[in-house]
Short mmCIF file of C-alpha atoms in Angstrom, two decimals:
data_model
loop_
_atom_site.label_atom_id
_atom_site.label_comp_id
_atom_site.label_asym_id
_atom_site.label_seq_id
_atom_site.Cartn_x
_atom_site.Cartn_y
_atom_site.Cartn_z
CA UNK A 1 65.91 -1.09 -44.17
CA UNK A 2 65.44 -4.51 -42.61
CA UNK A 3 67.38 -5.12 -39.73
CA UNK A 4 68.06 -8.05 -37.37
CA UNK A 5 70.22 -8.06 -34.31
CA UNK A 6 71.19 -11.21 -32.21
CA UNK A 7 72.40 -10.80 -28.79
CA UNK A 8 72.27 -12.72 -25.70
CA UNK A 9 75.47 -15.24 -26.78
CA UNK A 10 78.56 -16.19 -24.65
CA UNK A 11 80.27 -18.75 -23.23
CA UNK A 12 78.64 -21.66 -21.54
CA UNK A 13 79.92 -24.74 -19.68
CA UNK A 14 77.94 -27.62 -20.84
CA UNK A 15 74.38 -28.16 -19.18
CA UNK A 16 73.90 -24.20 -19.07
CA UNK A 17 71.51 -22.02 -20.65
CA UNK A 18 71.00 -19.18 -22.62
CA UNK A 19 68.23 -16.71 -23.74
CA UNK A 20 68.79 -15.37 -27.02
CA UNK A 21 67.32 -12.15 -28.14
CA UNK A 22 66.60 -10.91 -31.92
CA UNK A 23 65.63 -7.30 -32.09
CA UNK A 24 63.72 -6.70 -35.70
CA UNK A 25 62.85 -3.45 -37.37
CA UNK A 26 62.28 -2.61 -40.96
CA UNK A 27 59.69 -4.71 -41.80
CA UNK A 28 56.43 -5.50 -40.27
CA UNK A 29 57.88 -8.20 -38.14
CA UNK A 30 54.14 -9.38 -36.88
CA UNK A 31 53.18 -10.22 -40.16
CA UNK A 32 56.38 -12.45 -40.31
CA UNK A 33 57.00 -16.37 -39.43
CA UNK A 34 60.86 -16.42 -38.56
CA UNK A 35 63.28 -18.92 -37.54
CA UNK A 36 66.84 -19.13 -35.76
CA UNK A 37 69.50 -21.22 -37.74
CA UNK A 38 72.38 -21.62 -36.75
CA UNK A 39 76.31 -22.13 -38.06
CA UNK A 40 79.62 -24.20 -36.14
CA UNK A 41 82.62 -23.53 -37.31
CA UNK A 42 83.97 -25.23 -40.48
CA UNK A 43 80.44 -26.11 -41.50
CA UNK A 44 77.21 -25.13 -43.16
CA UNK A 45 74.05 -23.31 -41.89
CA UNK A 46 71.66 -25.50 -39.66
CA UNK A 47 68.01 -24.76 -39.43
CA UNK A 48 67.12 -25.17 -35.73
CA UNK A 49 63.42 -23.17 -34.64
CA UNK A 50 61.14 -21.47 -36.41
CA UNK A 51 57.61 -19.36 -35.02
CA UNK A 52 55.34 -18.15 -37.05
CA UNK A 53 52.70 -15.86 -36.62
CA UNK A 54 50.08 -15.02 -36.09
CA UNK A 55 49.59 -18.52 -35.21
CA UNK A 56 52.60 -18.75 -33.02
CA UNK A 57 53.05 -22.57 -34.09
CA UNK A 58 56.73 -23.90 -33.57
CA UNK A 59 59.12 -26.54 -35.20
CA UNK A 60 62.44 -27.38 -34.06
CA UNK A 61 65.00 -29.60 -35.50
CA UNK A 62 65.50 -33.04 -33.66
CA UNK A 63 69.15 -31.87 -32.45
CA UNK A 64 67.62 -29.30 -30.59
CA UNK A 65 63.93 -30.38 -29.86
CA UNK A 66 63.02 -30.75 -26.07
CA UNK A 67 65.86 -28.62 -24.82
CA UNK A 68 65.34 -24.97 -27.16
CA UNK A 69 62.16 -22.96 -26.82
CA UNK A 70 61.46 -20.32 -29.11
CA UNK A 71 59.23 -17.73 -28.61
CA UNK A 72 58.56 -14.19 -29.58
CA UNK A 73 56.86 -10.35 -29.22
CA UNK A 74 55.32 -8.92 -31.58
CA UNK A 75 54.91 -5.75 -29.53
CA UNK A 76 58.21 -5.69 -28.61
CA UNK A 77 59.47 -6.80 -32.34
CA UNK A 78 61.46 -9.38 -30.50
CA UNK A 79 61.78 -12.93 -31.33
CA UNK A 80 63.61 -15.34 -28.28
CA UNK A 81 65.47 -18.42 -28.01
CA UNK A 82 65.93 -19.95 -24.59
CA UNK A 83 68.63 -22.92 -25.07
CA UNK A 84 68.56 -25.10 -22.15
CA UNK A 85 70.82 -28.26 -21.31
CA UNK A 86 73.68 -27.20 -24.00
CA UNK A 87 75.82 -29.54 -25.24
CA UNK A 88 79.39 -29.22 -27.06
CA UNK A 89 77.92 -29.50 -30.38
CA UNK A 90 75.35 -26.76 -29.95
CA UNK A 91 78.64 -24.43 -30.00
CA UNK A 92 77.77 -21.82 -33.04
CA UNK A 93 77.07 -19.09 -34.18
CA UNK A 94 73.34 -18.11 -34.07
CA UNK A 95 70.99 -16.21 -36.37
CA UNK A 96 67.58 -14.89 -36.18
CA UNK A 97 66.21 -14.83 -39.75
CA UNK A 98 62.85 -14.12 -41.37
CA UNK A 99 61.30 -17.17 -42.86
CA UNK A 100 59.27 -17.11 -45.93
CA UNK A 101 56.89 -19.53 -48.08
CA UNK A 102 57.12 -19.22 -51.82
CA UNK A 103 56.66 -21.44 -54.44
CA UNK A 104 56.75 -24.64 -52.70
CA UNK A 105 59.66 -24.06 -50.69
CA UNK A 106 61.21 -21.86 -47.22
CA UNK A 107 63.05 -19.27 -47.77
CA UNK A 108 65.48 -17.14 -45.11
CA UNK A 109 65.37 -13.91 -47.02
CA UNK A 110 67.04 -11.45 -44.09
CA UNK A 111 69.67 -12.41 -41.66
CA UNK A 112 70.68 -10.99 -38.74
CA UNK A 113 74.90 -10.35 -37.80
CA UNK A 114 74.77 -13.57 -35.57
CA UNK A 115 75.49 -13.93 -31.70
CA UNK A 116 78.17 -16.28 -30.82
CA UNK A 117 77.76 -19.37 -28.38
CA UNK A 118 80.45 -21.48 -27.45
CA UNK A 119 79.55 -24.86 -24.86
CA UNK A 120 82.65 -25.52 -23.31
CA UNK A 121 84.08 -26.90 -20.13
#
């Protein structure tokens, strides 16, 4: 079965960094454009990154543009997010998720458990 697994979270004071890891199996992840999205407390999912492949072409959302990095391996079946210069606000949870285009629209079929990442003085 598809699996995704997020690790790499913890706590940060503000201006730190992180590398986020998302460890895929159960699907051919190379074939795959995916995308980390993340989720504060109290409020909805945001879309933050996405790579696809084989292309390797990257978006990010404004909030995080210039200061997140994503990245991934196929050979390792490894997707990365390195968050530099955190803020407060970037304080989430964060999921790795495969990204899909169908019908018009992207879709975030698969989700991973989620790796926590608090930005806190």
């Amino acid at each position: 079965e598809v699996q995704l697994v997020e690790s790499g979270g913890g706590l940060v004071r503000p201006g730190g960094s992180l590398r986020l890891s998302c460890t895929a199996s159960g699907f051919a992840f190379g074939s795959n454009g995916m995308s980390w999205i993340r989720q504060a407390s109290g409020k909805g999912p945001e879309w933050i990154s996405s790579i696809h492949t084989p292309g390797f072409n990257t978006y990010y959302a404004d909030s995080v543009k210039g200061r997140f990095t994503i990245s991934r391996d196929n050979a390792k079946n490894t997707m990365y997010l390195q968050l530099n210069s955190l803020k407060p606000e970037d304080t989430a949870v964060y999921y790795c998720a495969t990204r899909d285009w169908t019908g018009g629209s992207y879709y975030h079929t698969y989700w991973g458990q989620g790796t926590p990442v608090t930005v806190s003085s």
